[in-house]
PDB file of C-alpha atoms and ligand atoms in Angstrom:
ATOM      1  CA  UNK A   6     121.239 133.769 299.073  1.00  0.00           C
ATOM      2  CA  UNK A   7     124.446 134.740 296.611  1.00  0.00           C
ATOM      3  CA  UNK A   8     124.479 133.789 292.823  1.00  0.00           C
ATOM      4  CA  UNK A   9     127.873 131.313 292.023  1.00  0.00           C
ATOM      5  CA  UNK A  10     128.906 133.913 289.209  1.00  0.00           C
ATOM      6  CA  UNK A  11     131.418 134.356 286.356  1.00  0.00           C
ATOM      7  CA  UNK A  12     132.352 137.293 284.831  1.00  0.00           C
ATOM      8  CA  UNK A  13     132.909 137.706 281.389  1.00  0.00           C
ATOM      9  CA  UNK A  14     134.879 141.453 280.968  1.00  0.00           C
ATOM     10  CA  UNK A  15     136.511 143.080 277.882  1.00  0.00           C
ATOM     11  CA  UNK A  16     135.821 146.264 275.746  1.00  0.00           C
ATOM     12  CA  UNK A  17     132.655 146.242 273.576  1.00  0.00           C
ATOM     13  CA  UNK A  18     133.925 144.211 270.453  1.00  0.00           C
ATOM     14  CA  UNK A  19     136.112 141.871 272.251  1.00  0.00           C
ATOM     15  CA  UNK A  20     133.879 138.869 272.160  1.00  0.00           C
ATOM     16  CA  UNK A  21     132.183 138.842 275.208  1.00  0.00           C
ATOM     17  CA  UNK A  22     129.015 138.004 273.759  1.00  0.00           C
ATOM     18  CA  UNK A  23     130.095 135.631 271.411  1.00  0.00           C
ATOM     19  CA  UNK A  24     131.976 133.613 274.071  1.00  0.00           C
ATOM     20  CA  UNK A  25     128.632 134.216 276.451  1.00  0.00           C
ATOM     21  CA  UNK A  26     126.763 132.601 274.263  1.00  0.00           C
ATOM     22  CA  UNK A  27     128.090 129.393 273.579  1.00  0.00           C
ATOM     23  CA  UNK A  28     128.996 129.035 277.597  1.00  0.00           C
ATOM     24  CA  UNK A  29     125.148 129.202 277.765  1.00  0.00           C
ATOM     25  CA  UNK A  30     124.615 126.386 275.859  1.00  0.00           C
ATOM     26  CA  UNK A  31     126.355 123.678 278.665  1.00  0.00           C
ATOM     27  CA  UNK A  32     124.120 122.856 281.035  1.00  0.00           C
ATOM     28  CA  UNK A  33     124.391 124.555 284.583  1.00  0.00           C
ATOM     29  CA  UNK A  34     126.138 127.336 282.914  1.00  0.00           C
ATOM     30  CA  UNK A  35     123.506 129.803 282.791  1.00  0.00           C
ATOM     31  CA  UNK A  36     124.347 133.432 279.714  1.00  0.00           C
ATOM     32  CA  UNK A  37     123.033 136.695 281.166  1.00  0.00           C
ATOM     33  CA  UNK A  38     124.115 139.576 278.642  1.00  0.00           C
ATOM     34  CA  UNK A  39     122.720 143.082 280.390  1.00  0.00           C
ATOM     35  CA  UNK A  40     123.022 144.539 276.368  1.00  0.00           C
ATOM     36  CA  UNK A  41     120.327 141.565 275.464  1.00  0.00           C
ATOM     37  CA  UNK A  42     118.071 142.553 278.105  1.00  0.00           C
ATOM     38  CA  UNK A  43     117.936 145.979 277.406  1.00  0.00           C
ATOM     39  CA  UNK A  44     117.484 145.176 274.009  1.00  0.00           C
ATOM     40  CA  UNK A  45     114.840 143.045 274.370  1.00  0.00           C
ATOM     41  CA  UNK A  46     112.551 146.109 276.163  1.00  0.00           C
ATOM     42  CA  UNK A  47     109.838 147.591 274.016  1.00  0.00           C
ATOM     43  CA  UNK A  48     110.862 151.170 272.592  1.00  0.00           C
ATOM     44  CA  UNK A  49     107.666 152.605 274.130  1.00  0.00           C
ATOM     45  CA  UNK A  50     109.370 151.048 277.898  1.00  0.00           C
ATOM     46  CA  UNK A  51     110.573 153.741 280.108  1.00  0.00           C
ATOM     47  CA  UNK A  52     113.558 152.004 280.770  1.00  0.00           C
ATOM     48  CA  UNK A  53     113.754 151.056 276.827  1.00  0.00           C
ATOM     49  CA  UNK A  54     113.855 154.677 275.985  1.00  0.00           C
ATOM     50  CA  UNK A  55     116.319 155.453 278.800  1.00  0.00           C
ATOM     51  CA  UNK A  56     118.236 153.090 277.142  1.00  0.00           C
ATOM     52  CA  UNK A  57     118.402 153.907 273.649  1.00  0.00           C
ATOM     53  CA  UNK A  58     119.157 157.326 274.796  1.00  0.00           C
ATOM     54  CA  UNK A  59     122.296 156.670 276.372  1.00  0.00           C
ATOM     55  CA  UNK A  60     123.613 153.948 274.133  1.00  0.00           C
ATOM     56  CA  UNK A  61     123.162 156.308 271.345  1.00  0.00           C
ATOM     57  CA  UNK A  62     125.653 158.304 272.536  1.00  0.00           C
ATOM     58  CA  UNK A  63     127.718 155.264 274.222  1.00  0.00           C
ATOM     59  CA  UNK A  64     127.236 155.927 277.558  1.00  0.00           C
ATOM     60  CA  UNK A  65     126.216 153.417 280.145  1.00  0.00           C
ATOM     61  CA  UNK A  66     122.779 153.500 281.510  1.00  0.00           C
ATOM     62  CA  UNK A  67     121.998 155.023 284.683  1.00  0.00           C
ATOM     63  CA  UNK A  68     122.868 152.407 287.589  1.00  0.00           C
ATOM     64  CA  UNK A  69     119.657 152.489 289.009  1.00  0.00           C
ATOM     65  CA  UNK A  70     117.120 151.473 286.267  1.00  0.00           C
ATOM     66  CA  UNK A  71     120.214 148.908 285.100  1.00  0.00           C
ATOM     67  CA  UNK A  72     120.381 146.511 288.878  1.00  0.00           C
ATOM     68  CA  UNK A  73     116.708 147.169 288.778  1.00  0.00           C
ATOM     69  CA  UNK A  74     115.969 145.718 285.491  1.00  0.00           C
ATOM     70  CA  UNK A  75     118.666 143.093 285.781  1.00  0.00           C
ATOM     71  CA  UNK A  76     117.187 141.813 288.576  1.00  0.00           C
ATOM     72  CA  UNK A  77     113.947 141.470 287.270  1.00  0.00           C
ATOM     73  CA  UNK A  78     115.145 139.601 284.159  1.00  0.00           C
ATOM     74  CA  UNK A  79     117.073 136.948 286.945  1.00  0.00           C
ATOM     75  CA  UNK A  80     114.158 137.016 288.941  1.00  0.00           C
ATOM     76  CA  UNK A  81     111.735 135.965 286.350  1.00  0.00           C
ATOM     77  CA  UNK A  82     114.374 133.176 284.731  1.00  0.00           C
ATOM     78  CA  UNK A  83     114.305 132.071 288.463  1.00  0.00           C
ATOM     79  CA  UNK A  84     110.658 131.536 288.852  1.00  0.00           C
ATOM     80  CA  UNK A  85     110.209 129.662 285.699  1.00  0.00           C
ATOM     81  CA  UNK A  86     113.043 127.664 285.888  1.00  0.00           C
ATOM     82  CA  UNK A  87     115.418 128.451 283.226  1.00  0.00           C
ATOM     83  CA  UNK A  88     117.902 129.595 285.940  1.00  0.00           C
ATOM     84  CA  UNK A  89     118.321 127.299 288.560  1.00  0.00           C
ATOM     85  CA  UNK A  90     120.711 129.563 291.802  1.00  0.00           C
ATOM     86  CA  UNK A  91     121.019 126.460 293.543  1.00  0.00           C
ATOM     87  CA  UNK A  92     122.828 124.281 290.406  1.00  0.00           C
ATOM     88  CA  UNK A  93     123.907 126.806 288.025  1.00  0.00           C
ATOM     89  CA  UNK A  94     126.358 129.366 287.827  1.00  0.00           C
ATOM     90  CA  UNK A  95     125.945 132.606 286.331  1.00  0.00           C
ATOM     91  CA  UNK A  96     128.023 133.586 283.188  1.00  0.00           C
ATOM     92  CA  UNK A  97     127.466 137.337 283.249  1.00  0.00           C
ATOM     93  CA  UNK A  98     128.190 139.617 280.273  1.00  0.00           C
ATOM     94  CA  UNK A  99     127.893 143.376 280.615  1.00  0.00           C
ATOM     95  CA  UNK A 100     127.091 143.833 284.017  1.00  0.00           C
ATOM     96  CA  UNK A 101     128.465 144.827 287.085  1.00  0.00           C
ATOM     97  CA  UNK A 102     129.953 147.557 283.863  1.00  0.00           C
ATOM     98  CA  UNK A 103     131.514 150.135 286.781  1.00  0.00           C
ATOM     99  CA  UNK A 104     132.460 150.093 290.409  1.00  0.00           C
ATOM    100  CA  UNK A 105     129.156 151.274 291.826  1.00  0.00           C
ATOM    101  CA  UNK A 106     127.417 148.537 289.992  1.00  0.00           C
ATOM    102  CA  UNK A 107     129.877 146.108 291.587  1.00  0.00           C
ATOM    103  CA  UNK A 108     129.087 147.442 294.899  1.00  0.00           C
ATOM    104  CA  UNK A 109     125.551 147.699 294.919  1.00  0.00           C
ATOM    105  CA  UNK A 110     125.431 143.841 293.494  1.00  0.00           C
ATOM    106  CA  UNK A 111     128.092 142.759 296.146  1.00  0.00           C
ATOM    107  CA  UNK A 112     125.965 140.754 298.326  1.00  0.00           C
ATOM    108  CA  UNK A 113     124.097 139.215 295.390  1.00  0.00           C
ATOM    109  CA  UNK A 114     127.067 137.892 293.088  1.00  0.00           C
ATOM    110  CA  UNK A 115     129.664 135.381 294.696  1.00  0.00           C
ATOM    111  CA  UNK A 116     132.187 136.629 291.773  1.00  0.00           C
ATOM    112  CA  UNK A 117     134.601 133.418 291.306  1.00  0.00           C
ATOM    113  CA  UNK A 118     136.538 134.805 288.496  1.00  0.00           C
ATOM    114  CA  UNK A 119     136.221 137.481 285.776  1.00  0.00           C
ATOM    115  CA  UNK A 120     137.432 136.366 282.567  1.00  0.00           C
ATOM    116  CA  UNK A 121     139.008 139.640 281.382  1.00  0.00           C
ATOM    117  CA  UNK A 122     139.091 139.122 277.344  1.00  0.00           C
ATOM    118  CA  UNK A 123     142.142 140.947 276.104  1.00  0.00           C
ATOM    119  CA  UNK A 124     142.133 142.702 272.302  1.00  0.00           C
ATOM    120  CA  UNK A 125     145.783 144.577 271.647  1.00  0.00           C
ATOM    121  CA  UNK A 126     144.333 146.048 268.787  1.00  0.00           C
ATOM    122  CA  UNK A 127     141.603 148.795 269.167  1.00  0.00           C
ATOM    123  CA  UNK A 128     141.019 148.905 265.266  1.00  0.00           C
ATOM    124  CA  UNK A 129     140.514 144.995 265.237  1.00  0.00           C
ATOM    125  CA  UNK A 130     137.686 146.131 267.982  1.00  0.00           C
ATOM    126  CA  UNK A 131     135.852 148.484 265.730  1.00  0.00           C
ATOM    127  CA  UNK A 132     135.970 146.358 262.606  1.00  0.00           C
ATOM    128  CA  UNK A 133     134.664 143.917 264.595  1.00  0.00           C
ATOM    129  CA  UNK A 134     131.837 146.573 265.599  1.00  0.00           C
ATOM    130  CA  UNK A 135     131.019 147.904 262.480  1.00  0.00           C
ATOM    131  CA  UNK A 136     130.904 144.514 261.258  1.00  0.00           C
ATOM    132  CA  UNK A 137     128.467 143.879 263.798  1.00  0.00           C
ATOM    133  CA  UNK A 138     126.023 146.587 262.490  1.00  0.00           C
ATOM    134  CA  UNK A 139     125.140 145.045 259.464  1.00  0.00           C
ATOM    135  CA  UNK A 140     124.668 142.089 260.817  1.00  0.00           C
ATOM    136  CA  UNK A 141     122.515 142.343 264.077  1.00  0.00           C
ATOM    137  CA  UNK A 142     121.094 145.861 263.134  1.00  0.00           C
ATOM    138  CA  UNK A 143     122.815 147.558 266.044  1.00  0.00           C
ATOM    139  CA  UNK A 144     122.633 151.401 266.070  1.00  0.00           C
ATOM    140  CA  UNK A 145     125.689 152.047 268.739  1.00  0.00           C
ATOM    141  CA  UNK A 146     128.026 149.835 266.607  1.00  0.00           C
ATOM    142  CA  UNK A 147     127.045 151.593 262.972  1.00  0.00           C
ATOM    143  CA  UNK A 148     128.412 154.808 263.634  1.00  0.00           C
ATOM    144  CA  UNK A 149     131.922 155.678 263.994  1.00  0.00           C
ATOM    145  CA  UNK A 150     131.950 158.186 266.905  1.00  0.00           C
ATOM    146  CA  UNK A 151     129.737 156.235 269.025  1.00  0.00           C
ATOM    147  CA  UNK A 152     132.041 153.489 268.895  1.00  0.00           C
ATOM    148  CA  UNK A 153     135.342 155.457 270.045  1.00  0.00           C
ATOM    149  CA  UNK A 154     132.926 156.797 272.859  1.00  0.00           C
ATOM    150  CA  UNK A 155     131.888 153.582 273.791  1.00  0.00           C
ATOM    151  CA  UNK A 156     135.062 152.122 273.799  1.00  0.00           C
ATOM    152  CA  UNK A 157     136.199 155.906 275.899  1.00  0.00           C
ATOM    153  CA  UNK A 158     133.511 155.122 278.384  1.00  0.00           C
ATOM    154  CA  UNK A 159     134.609 151.123 278.919  1.00  0.00           C
ATOM    155  CA  UNK A 160     138.444 152.502 279.475  1.00  0.00           C
ATOM    156  CA  UNK A 161     136.904 155.298 282.230  1.00  0.00           C
ATOM    157  CA  UNK A 162     133.804 153.347 283.785  1.00  0.00           C
ATOM    158  CA  UNK A 163     134.873 149.285 283.497  1.00  0.00           C
ATOM    159  CA  UNK A 164     138.193 149.059 283.459  1.00  0.00           C
ATOM    160  CA  UNK A 165     138.164 150.119 286.994  1.00  0.00           C
ATOM    161  CA  UNK A 166     136.305 147.167 287.993  1.00  0.00           C
ATOM    162  CA  UNK A 167     139.870 144.807 287.770  1.00  0.00           C
ATOM    163  CA  UNK A 168     141.146 146.588 290.397  1.00  0.00           C
ATOM    164  CA  UNK A 169     138.012 145.934 292.452  1.00  0.00           C
ATOM    165  CA  UNK A 170     137.891 142.402 291.914  1.00  0.00           C
ATOM    166  CA  UNK A 171     141.657 142.152 292.292  1.00  0.00           C
ATOM    167  CA  UNK A 172     144.300 140.397 290.776  1.00  0.00           C
ATOM    168  CA  UNK A 173     143.758 136.585 292.045  1.00  0.00           C
ATOM    169  CA  UNK A 174     139.975 136.671 290.411  1.00  0.00           C
ATOM    170  CA  UNK A 175     141.173 138.112 287.506  1.00  0.00           C
ATOM    171  CA  UNK A 176     142.006 135.663 284.634  1.00  0.00           C
ATOM    172  CA  UNK A 177     143.190 136.907 281.433  1.00  0.00           C
ATOM    173  CA  UNK A 178     142.511 135.590 278.403  1.00  0.00           C
ATOM    174  CA  UNK A 179     143.952 136.847 274.344  1.00  0.00           C
ATOM    175  CA  UNK A 180     140.572 137.573 272.678  1.00  0.00           C
ATOM    176  CA  UNK A 181     143.036 138.394 269.504  1.00  0.00           C
ATOM    177  CA  UNK A 182     142.806 134.810 269.025  1.00  0.00           C
ATOM    178  CA  UNK A 183     140.041 132.854 267.093  1.00  0.00           C
ATOM    179  CA  UNK A 184     136.598 132.455 268.844  1.00  0.00           C
ATOM    180  CA  UNK A 185     137.384 128.771 269.589  1.00  0.00           C
ATOM    181  CA  UNK A 186     140.595 129.341 270.747  1.00  0.00           C
ATOM    182  CA  UNK A 187     139.277 131.944 273.251  1.00  0.00           C
ATOM    183  CA  UNK A 188     136.814 129.608 273.769  1.00  0.00           C
ATOM    184  CA  UNK A 189     139.161 126.284 274.719  1.00  0.00           C
ATOM    185  CA  UNK A 190     141.116 129.048 277.004  1.00  0.00           C
ATOM    186  CA  UNK A 191     137.928 129.788 278.711  1.00  0.00           C
ATOM    187  CA  UNK A 192     136.679 126.654 279.108  1.00  0.00           C
ATOM    188  CA  UNK A 193     140.515 125.223 280.562  1.00  0.00           C
ATOM    189  CA  UNK A 194     140.608 127.740 283.386  1.00  0.00           C
ATOM    190  CA  UNK A 195     136.726 127.346 283.691  1.00  0.00           C
ATOM    191  CA  UNK A 196     137.002 123.634 285.246  1.00  0.00           C
ATOM    192  CA  UNK A 197     139.783 124.989 287.660  1.00  0.00           C
ATOM    193  CA  UNK A 198     137.282 127.037 289.288  1.00  0.00           C
TER     194      UNK A 198
HETATM  195  P1  ADP B 205     129.453 146.410 273.943  1.00  0.00           P
HETATM  196  O1  ADP B 205     129.821 145.347 275.272  1.00  0.00           O
HETATM  197  O2  ADP B 205     129.449 145.720 272.672  1.00  0.00           O
HETATM  198  O3  ADP B 205     128.934 147.858 274.160  1.00  0.00           O
HETATM  199  P2  ADP B 205     126.384 146.021 274.759  1.00  0.00           P
HETATM  200  O4  ADP B 205     125.494 145.362 274.421  1.00  0.00           O
HETATM  201  O5  ADP B 205     127.012 145.283 276.256  1.00  0.00           O
HETATM  202  O6  ADP B 205     127.622 146.294 274.061  1.00  0.00           O
HETATM  203  O7  ADP B 205     126.375 147.482 275.769  1.00  0.00           O
HETATM  204  C1  ADP B 205     125.290 147.936 274.944  1.00  0.00           C
HETATM  205  C2  ADP B 205     124.688 149.362 275.991  1.00  0.00           C
HETATM  206  O8  ADP B 205     123.984 148.997 276.628  1.00  0.00           O
HETATM  207  C3  ADP B 205     126.150 149.861 276.197  1.00  0.00           C
HETATM  208  O9  ADP B 205     126.857 151.070 275.470  1.00  0.00           O
HETATM  209  C4  ADP B 205     125.563 150.502 277.385  1.00  0.00           C
HETATM  210  O10 ADP B 205     124.805 152.096 276.856  1.00  0.00           O
HETATM  211  C5  ADP B 205     124.331 149.979 277.728  1.00  0.00           C
HETATM  212  N1  ADP B 205     124.268 148.846 278.639  1.00  0.00           N
HETATM  213  C6  ADP B 205     124.267 147.811 278.579  1.00  0.00           C
HETATM  214  N2  ADP B 205     124.795 147.073 279.965  1.00  0.00           N
HETATM  215  C7  ADP B 205     124.874 148.022 280.877  1.00  0.00           C
HETATM  216  C8  ADP B 205     125.130 148.614 282.312  1.00  0.00           C
HETATM  217  N3  ADP B 205     125.225 147.165 283.100  1.00  0.00           N
HETATM  218  N4  ADP B 205     125.063 149.458 282.473  1.00  0.00           N
HETATM  219  C9  ADP B 205     124.486 150.625 282.075  1.00  0.00           C
HETATM  220  N5  ADP B 205     124.795 150.401 280.698  1.00  0.00           N
HETATM  221  C10 ADP B 205     124.559 149.355 279.661  1.00  0.00           C
END
């Protein structure tokens, strides 16, 4: 069975997590942020160690452990009834994050739309990440060099996903707007899917 899915897409700091958390409170939408799944691992966990090693350098965690961890998480949520694939739409944030992951997940995800949160100003992204570093105690947000590396990784590895899913599924959202307005734009489009 394929999960009915919408993807939240955009640069680090574009607001995927903020929007995803709100969307996840709406009945029949189940939000899953891959970064949060990684951060929930203990530091003595094997994948938790790999995560720290890569994320602290602004790089993506290798595809195999990432997808395996994600599957395990989703299956756990299905078993406990938090996620009900027959009724719910999966709101994915941070996965797939490159074309290789999208290929691996092709048979598992029925991607209805990809919401592309666009920020026109890179400096705005950097400021948001630096503010978040203080609030959420995230090491990968604290260092300017790591932030720049993550933005480069996004351009190089994640951006090609837009072509992979094709123009007809990409919904562009102006993420320079206040969060409530971004949400409104997403919901308007979501209701039409
Ligand atoms: P952001 O989008 O702000 O960078 P995330 O929480 O989505 O924040 O990701 C933090 C880090 O977790 C990434 O820089 C990367 O190292 C790792 N990560 C998250 N999702 C994936 C993924 N699907 N594949 C590989 N690495 C990932």
